[in-house]
XYZ file of C-alpha atoms in Angstrom:
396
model
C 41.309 25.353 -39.825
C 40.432 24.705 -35.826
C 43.774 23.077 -34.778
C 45.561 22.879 -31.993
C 49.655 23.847 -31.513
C 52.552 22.816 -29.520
C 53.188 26.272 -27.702
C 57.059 27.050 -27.443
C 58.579 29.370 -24.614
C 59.390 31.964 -27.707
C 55.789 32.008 -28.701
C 56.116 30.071 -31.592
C 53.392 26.678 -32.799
C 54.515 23.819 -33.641
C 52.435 20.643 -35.185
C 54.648 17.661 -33.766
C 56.768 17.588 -30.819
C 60.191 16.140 -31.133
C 63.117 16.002 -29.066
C 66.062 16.664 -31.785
C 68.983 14.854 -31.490
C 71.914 16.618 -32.858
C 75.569 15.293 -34.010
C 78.110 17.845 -34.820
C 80.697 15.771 -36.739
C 80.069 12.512 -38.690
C 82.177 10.910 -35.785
C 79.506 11.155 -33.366
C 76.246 10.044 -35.858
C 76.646 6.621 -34.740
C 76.078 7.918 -31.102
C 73.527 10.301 -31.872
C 71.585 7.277 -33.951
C 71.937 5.155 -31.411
C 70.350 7.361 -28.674
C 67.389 7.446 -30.676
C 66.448 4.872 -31.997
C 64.652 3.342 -29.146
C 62.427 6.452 -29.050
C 62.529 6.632 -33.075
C 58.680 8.177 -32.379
C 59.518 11.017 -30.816
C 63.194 11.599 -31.466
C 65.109 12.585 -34.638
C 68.422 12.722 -35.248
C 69.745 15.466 -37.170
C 73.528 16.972 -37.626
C 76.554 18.312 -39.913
C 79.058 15.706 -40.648
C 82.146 18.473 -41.209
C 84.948 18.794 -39.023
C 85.866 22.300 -40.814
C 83.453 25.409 -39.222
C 80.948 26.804 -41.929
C 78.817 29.844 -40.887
C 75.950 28.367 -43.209
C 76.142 24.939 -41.005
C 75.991 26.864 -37.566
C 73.047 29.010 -38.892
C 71.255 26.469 -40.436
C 72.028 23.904 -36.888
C 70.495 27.320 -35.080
C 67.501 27.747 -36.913
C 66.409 23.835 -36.585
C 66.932 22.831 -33.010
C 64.961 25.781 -32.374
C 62.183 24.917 -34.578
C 58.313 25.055 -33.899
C 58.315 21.163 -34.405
C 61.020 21.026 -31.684
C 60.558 20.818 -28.011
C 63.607 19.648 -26.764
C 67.586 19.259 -28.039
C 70.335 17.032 -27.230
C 73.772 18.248 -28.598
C 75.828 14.778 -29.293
C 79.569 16.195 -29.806
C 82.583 13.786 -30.492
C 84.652 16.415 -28.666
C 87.250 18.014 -30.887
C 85.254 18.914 -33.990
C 84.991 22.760 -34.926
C 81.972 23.483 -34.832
C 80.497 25.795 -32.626
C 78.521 23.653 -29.708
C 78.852 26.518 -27.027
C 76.442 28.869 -29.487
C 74.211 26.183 -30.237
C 73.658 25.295 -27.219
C 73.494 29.250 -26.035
C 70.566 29.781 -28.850
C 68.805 26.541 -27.916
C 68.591 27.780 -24.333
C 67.664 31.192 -25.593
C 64.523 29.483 -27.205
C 63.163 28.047 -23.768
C 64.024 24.783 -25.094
C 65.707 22.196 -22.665
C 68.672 21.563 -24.280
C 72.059 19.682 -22.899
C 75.553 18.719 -24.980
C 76.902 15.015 -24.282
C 80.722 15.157 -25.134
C 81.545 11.388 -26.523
C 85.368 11.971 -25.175
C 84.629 13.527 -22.201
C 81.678 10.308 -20.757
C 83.420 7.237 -21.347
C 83.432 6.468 -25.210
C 80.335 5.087 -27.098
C 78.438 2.671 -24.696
C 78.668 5.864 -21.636
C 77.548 8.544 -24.183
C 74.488 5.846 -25.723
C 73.517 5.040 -21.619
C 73.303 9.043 -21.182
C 72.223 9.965 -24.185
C 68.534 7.954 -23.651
C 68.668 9.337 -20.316
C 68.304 12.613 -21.519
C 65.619 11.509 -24.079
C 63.414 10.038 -22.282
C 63.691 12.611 -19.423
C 62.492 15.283 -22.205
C 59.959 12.975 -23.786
C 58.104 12.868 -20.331
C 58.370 16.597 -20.087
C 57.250 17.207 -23.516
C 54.468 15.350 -22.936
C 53.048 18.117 -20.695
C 53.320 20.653 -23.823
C 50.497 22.866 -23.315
C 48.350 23.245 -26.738
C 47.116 26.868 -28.237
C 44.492 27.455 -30.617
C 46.171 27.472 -34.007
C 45.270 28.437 -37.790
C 46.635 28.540 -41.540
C 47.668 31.951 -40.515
C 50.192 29.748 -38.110
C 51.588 27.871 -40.840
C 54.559 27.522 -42.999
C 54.617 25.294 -46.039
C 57.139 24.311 -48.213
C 57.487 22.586 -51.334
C 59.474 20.716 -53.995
C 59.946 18.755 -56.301
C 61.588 15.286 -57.493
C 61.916 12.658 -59.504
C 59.951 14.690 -61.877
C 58.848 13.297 -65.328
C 56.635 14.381 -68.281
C 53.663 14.340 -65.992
C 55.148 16.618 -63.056
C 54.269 20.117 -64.923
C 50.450 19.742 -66.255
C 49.032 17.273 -62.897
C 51.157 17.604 -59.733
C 52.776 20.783 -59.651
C 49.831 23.113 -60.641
C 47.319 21.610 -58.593
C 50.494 22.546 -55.723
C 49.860 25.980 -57.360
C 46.070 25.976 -56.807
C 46.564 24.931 -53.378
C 49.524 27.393 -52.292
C 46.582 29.934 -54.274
C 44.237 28.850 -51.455
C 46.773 28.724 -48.885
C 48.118 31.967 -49.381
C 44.557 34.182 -49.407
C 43.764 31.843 -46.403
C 46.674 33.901 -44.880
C 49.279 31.125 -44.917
C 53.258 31.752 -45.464
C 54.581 29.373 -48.517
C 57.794 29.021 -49.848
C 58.813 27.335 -53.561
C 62.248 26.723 -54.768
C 64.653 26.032 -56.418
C 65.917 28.406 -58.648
C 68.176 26.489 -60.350
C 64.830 24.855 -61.835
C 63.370 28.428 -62.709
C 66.017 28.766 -65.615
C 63.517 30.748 -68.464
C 61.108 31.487 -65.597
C 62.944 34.255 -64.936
C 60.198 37.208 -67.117
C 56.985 35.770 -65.890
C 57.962 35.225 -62.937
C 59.269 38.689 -61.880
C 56.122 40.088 -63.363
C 53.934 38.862 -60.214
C 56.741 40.482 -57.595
C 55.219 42.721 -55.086
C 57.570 45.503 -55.722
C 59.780 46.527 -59.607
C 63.036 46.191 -56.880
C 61.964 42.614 -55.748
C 61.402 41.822 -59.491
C 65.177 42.707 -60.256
C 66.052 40.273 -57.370
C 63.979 37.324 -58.361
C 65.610 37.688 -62.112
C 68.993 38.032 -60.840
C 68.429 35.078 -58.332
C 67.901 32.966 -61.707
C 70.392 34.386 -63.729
C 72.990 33.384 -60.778
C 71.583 29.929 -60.890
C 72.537 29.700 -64.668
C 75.865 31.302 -64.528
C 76.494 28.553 -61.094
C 75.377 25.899 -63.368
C 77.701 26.645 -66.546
C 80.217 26.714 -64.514
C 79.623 23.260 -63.003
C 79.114 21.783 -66.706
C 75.833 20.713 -65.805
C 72.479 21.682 -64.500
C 69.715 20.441 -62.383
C 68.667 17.685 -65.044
C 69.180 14.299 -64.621
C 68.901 10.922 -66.635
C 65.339 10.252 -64.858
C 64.366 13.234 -65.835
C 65.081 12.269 -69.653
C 63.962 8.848 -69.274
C 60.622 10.041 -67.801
C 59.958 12.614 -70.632
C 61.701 15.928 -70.047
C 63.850 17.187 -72.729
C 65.102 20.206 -71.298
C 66.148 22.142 -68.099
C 63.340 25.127 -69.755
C 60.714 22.347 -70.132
C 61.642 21.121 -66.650
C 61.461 24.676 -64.917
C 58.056 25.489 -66.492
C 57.075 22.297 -64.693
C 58.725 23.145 -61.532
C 57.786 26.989 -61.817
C 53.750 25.653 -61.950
C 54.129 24.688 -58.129
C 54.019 28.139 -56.976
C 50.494 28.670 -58.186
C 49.580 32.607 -59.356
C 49.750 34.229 -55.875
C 51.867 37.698 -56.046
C 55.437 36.702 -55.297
C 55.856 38.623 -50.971
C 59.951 37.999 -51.066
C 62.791 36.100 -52.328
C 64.812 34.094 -49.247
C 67.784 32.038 -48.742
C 67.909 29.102 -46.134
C 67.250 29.490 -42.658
C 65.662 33.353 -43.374
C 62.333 33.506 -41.659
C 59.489 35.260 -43.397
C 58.594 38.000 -41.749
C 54.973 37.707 -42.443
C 52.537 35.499 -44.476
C 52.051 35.543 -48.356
C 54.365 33.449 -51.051
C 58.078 33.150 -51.037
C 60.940 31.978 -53.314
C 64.083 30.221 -51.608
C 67.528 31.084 -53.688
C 69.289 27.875 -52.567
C 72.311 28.418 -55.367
C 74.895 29.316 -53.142
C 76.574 32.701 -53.167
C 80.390 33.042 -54.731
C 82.555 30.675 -57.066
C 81.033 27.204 -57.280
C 83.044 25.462 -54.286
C 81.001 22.838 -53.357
C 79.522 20.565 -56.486
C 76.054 20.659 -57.195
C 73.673 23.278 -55.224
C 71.737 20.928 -53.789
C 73.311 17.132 -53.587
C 69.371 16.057 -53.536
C 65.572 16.754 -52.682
C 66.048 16.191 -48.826
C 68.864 18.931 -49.077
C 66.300 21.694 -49.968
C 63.368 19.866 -47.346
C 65.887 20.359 -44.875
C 66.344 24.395 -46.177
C 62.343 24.577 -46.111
C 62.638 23.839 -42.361
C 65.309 25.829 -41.691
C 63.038 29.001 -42.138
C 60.005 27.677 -40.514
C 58.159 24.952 -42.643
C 55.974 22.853 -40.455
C 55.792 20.075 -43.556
C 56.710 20.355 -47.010
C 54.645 19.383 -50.261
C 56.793 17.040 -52.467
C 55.630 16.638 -55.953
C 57.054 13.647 -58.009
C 56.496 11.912 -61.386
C 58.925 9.144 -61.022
C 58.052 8.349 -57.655
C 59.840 9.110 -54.319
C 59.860 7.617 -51.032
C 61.805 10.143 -48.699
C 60.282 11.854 -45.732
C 62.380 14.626 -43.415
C 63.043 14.655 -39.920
C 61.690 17.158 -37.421
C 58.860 17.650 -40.328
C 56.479 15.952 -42.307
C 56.525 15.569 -45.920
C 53.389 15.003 -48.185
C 53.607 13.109 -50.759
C 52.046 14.090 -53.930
C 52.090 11.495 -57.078
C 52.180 12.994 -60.652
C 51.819 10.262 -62.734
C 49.251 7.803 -62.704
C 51.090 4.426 -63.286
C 53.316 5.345 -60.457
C 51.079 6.298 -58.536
C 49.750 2.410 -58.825
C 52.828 0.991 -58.166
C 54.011 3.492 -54.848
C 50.989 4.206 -53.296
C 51.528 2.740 -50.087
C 54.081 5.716 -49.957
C 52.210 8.387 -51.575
C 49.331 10.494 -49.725
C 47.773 12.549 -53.112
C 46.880 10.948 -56.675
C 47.537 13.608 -59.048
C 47.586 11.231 -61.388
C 43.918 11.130 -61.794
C 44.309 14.439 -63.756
C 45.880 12.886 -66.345
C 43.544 10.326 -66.823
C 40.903 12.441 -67.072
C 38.973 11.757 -63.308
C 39.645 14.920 -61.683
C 40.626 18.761 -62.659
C 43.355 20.782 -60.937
C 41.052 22.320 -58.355
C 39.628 18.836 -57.378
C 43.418 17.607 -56.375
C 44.867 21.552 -55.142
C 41.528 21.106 -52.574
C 42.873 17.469 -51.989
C 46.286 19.105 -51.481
C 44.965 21.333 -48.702
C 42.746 19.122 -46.978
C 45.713 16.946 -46.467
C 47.986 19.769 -45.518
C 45.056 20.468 -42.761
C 44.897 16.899 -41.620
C 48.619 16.568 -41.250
C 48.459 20.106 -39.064
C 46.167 18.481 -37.004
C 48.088 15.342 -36.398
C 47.533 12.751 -38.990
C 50.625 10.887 -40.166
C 51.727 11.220 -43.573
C 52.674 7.966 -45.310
C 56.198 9.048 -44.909
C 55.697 9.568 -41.279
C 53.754 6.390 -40.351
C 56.856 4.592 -42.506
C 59.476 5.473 -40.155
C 60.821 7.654 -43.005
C 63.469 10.898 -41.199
C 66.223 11.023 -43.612
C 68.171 14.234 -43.071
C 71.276 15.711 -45.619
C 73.310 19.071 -44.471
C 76.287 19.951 -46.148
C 79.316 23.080 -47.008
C 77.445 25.955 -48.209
C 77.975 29.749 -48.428
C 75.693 32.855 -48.656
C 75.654 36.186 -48.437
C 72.639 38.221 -46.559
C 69.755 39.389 -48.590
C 69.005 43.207 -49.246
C 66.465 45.153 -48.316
C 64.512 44.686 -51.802
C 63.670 40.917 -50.807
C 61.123 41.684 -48.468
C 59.402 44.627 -49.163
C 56.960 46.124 -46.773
C-alpha cells in the first residue's frame, strides 16, 4: 500500500480530515447539527446526550475528538450539563488539535451559538486544508469490524472472506479488531486456543463467559427476530457466524473501548460492560460498537450483513460488505462488496477476502465508500461502565 496520511501534531495518520463537532448533552445536538450541516463534507457531529457524568462517556469523548481522522474539534455545550468540557477540551489541545468550546447559555441562545459555531468551522476547514500528507502503509492502519443484520448467509460468505482478509491484513502488519463477545457465546474453546499467551487464553474465555452470565441476566441475548426470520436458529449458530470474521490469525490481545493497541496483529473488543447489568442491552445497535471500533483507533470498519444494512459512522468510513446474494440485488447502491457471489457459486472466499482488501486500500487512499458518498454519519454513545484490563490482555 503507497498511500498518503493526514499527519497529526501527536504523530499519528489519519485517512480523512474532519473537523468534529461535539455536543455534550442532548440539549445542545440541535446546535451542534445545525453548525454542520452546511459543511456536512467535512464536518461531523458527534456527542453524549446524558446530563449525569459517566467516566466511560468522558473516555470514550477523549479518545474520538482526538482521533487520526480528526483535525480539528468544536466543543458545543448547553452550559449546565455534567460532563466534563474543561478535560475535553484540555486533551484536545494536548493532541495539537485546534479545538474551542461554544457555551449555548453563555452566546446568546441558538441563532448566536449556530452564527459562531460555522465561524469556527469554516475557520478550521481552511486550516485543515493545509494538512501536510506523510507516506503511509497497512502497518498505519486500524480496522475494525462487525456485523449486522446477519442471516443464514452471514457465516459461510461474508464473514470468512472478512477472516481471509483480516488473515492478509494482519501478516501485512496491520492492527484489526473483531467483536462482540456477546456473539462469541460457544466460541469460547477454539477461540482461546489461537491466544498468543495460556494467560490471554483465560481472558478471552472469561470475556465470553461474562457475556453469557450479562445476557441471562437481561432475559435475552444478542438474537433478534431478523436474525430468525433470515435463517439463524440459535445465538451458537449465530456466533460461529460472527466468530468466522476474525479469520485464523493468532489472537495479539483482548480490549475494551477506547484501549489503543499497542502494536499491530489481531484483537478482540469485550464491549459487555463490566458489573450488574445497569444499562439494557450491551450494545443498543451496530453503530454502538462502530463507534467503540473508533474509539481505539479504527480508521474504517468492515460491516458484514445478510439482511442488508445501510448505516455508515461519522469521523470514519464503513465498508459495506453484502452476504447474501438477493440482497445484495436489491441494496447495492449501498453496498461496496458482493459476498453473495460465494453463495452462488461465482467466486471462493479468497476471491472476495482479496476484494475485501483492495477496497479497504482504496478507501485508505481516499475513495468514498457507498456509505460515505450517501451522506451516511449516524453516531450512538450511551451509559456504560468498565473496569481496566490486566496485564494478561496484551502480552508482550
Amino acid at each position: 500500500m503507497n498511500l498518503q496520511g493526514y499527519l497529526r501534531k501527536d504523530g499519528r495518520k489519519g485517512i480523512r480530515n474532519y473537523v468534529a463537532v461535539a455536543y455534550l448533552v442532548e440539549c445542545a445536538h440541535h446546535v451542534a447539527r445545525e453548525i454542520a450541516l452546511p459543511y456536512r463534507d467535512q464536518a461531523h457531529v458527534i456527542g453524549f446526550p446524558g446530563c449525569f457524568p459517566n467516566e466511560y462517556a468522558q473516555m470514550m469523548m477523549e479518545r474520538l475528538c482526538s482521533h487520526p481522522n480528526v483535525g480539528a474539534v468544536l466543543l458545543v455545550s448547553l452550559g449546565c450539563e455534567s460532563f466534563n468540557r474543561m478535560q475535553l477540551e484540555q486533551v484536545v489541545r494536548d493532541s495539537g488539535r485546534p479545538v474551542e468550546t461554544l457555551v449555548i447559555q453563555k452566546v446568546g441562545g441558538t441563532k448566536s451559538a449556530i452564527e459562531a459555531g460555522q465561524r469556527f468551522v469554516r475557520a478550521a476547514i481552511e486550516e485543515l486544508d493545509q494538512t501536510p500528507r506523510v507516506p503511509m502503509d497497512v502497518g498505519d492502519l486500524v480496522i475494525g469490524t462487525v456485523c449486522g443484520g446477519s442471516d443464514g448467509t452471514s457465516g459461510i460468505s461474508g464473514n470468512p472472506a472478512t477472516g481471509r482478509a483480516f488473515d492478509t491484513l494482519v501478516k501485512a502488519g496491520a492492527t484489526c479488531i473483531f467483536e462482540e463477545t456477546g456473539e462469541l457465546i460457544g466460541c469460547e474453546d477454539i477461540m482461546s486456543a489461537r491466544a498468543a499467551t495460556p494467560e490471554l487464553a483465560v481472558e478471552l474465555r472469561a470475556s465470553v463467559e461474562k457475556a453469557a452470565r450479562y445476557y441471562a441476566e437481561l432475559g435475552y441475548g444478542s438474537f433478534a427476530s431478523g436474525n430468525a426470520d433470515g435463517g439463524l436458529s440459535t445465538i451458537e449458530e449465530k456466533s460461529m457466524g460472527a466468530y468466522a470474521k476474525s479469520g485464523a490469525s493468532p489472537i495479539s490481545g483482548l480490549i475494551k473501548p477506547g484501549d489503543i493497541p499497542p502494536r499491530p496483529g489481531l484483537y478482540l473488543m469485550d464491549v459487555v460492560p463490566d458489573g450488574p447489568v445497569r444499562f439494557g442491552f450491551p450494545n443498543i445497535s451496530d453503530n454502538a460498537e462502530i463507534v467503540e471500533m473508533m474509539a481505539s483507533g479504527a480508521h474504517m470498519t468492515v460491516f458484514v450483513t445478510g439482511r442488508g444494512s445501510v448505516v455508515g459512522s461519522a469521523l470514519a468510513p464503513v465498508i459495506k460488505v453484502a452476504a447474501n446474494p438477493d440482497m445484495y440485488e436489491r441494496l447495492h447502491e449501498d453496498m461496496d462488496v458482493n459476498a453473495g457471489r460465494i453463495i452462488r457459486g461465482e467466486a471462493g472466499l479468497d476471491e472476495i477476502g482479496a476484494e475485501i482488501v483492495d477496497q479497504i486500500t482504496r478507501v485508505a487512499a481516499g475513495a468514498p465508500t457507498k456509505s460515505e458518498a450517501l451522506g451516511h454519519a449516524e453516531f450512538i454513545l450511551t451509559y456504560k461502565s468498565f473496569e481496566p484490563i490486566g496485564p494478561a490482555c496484551l502480552p508482550i
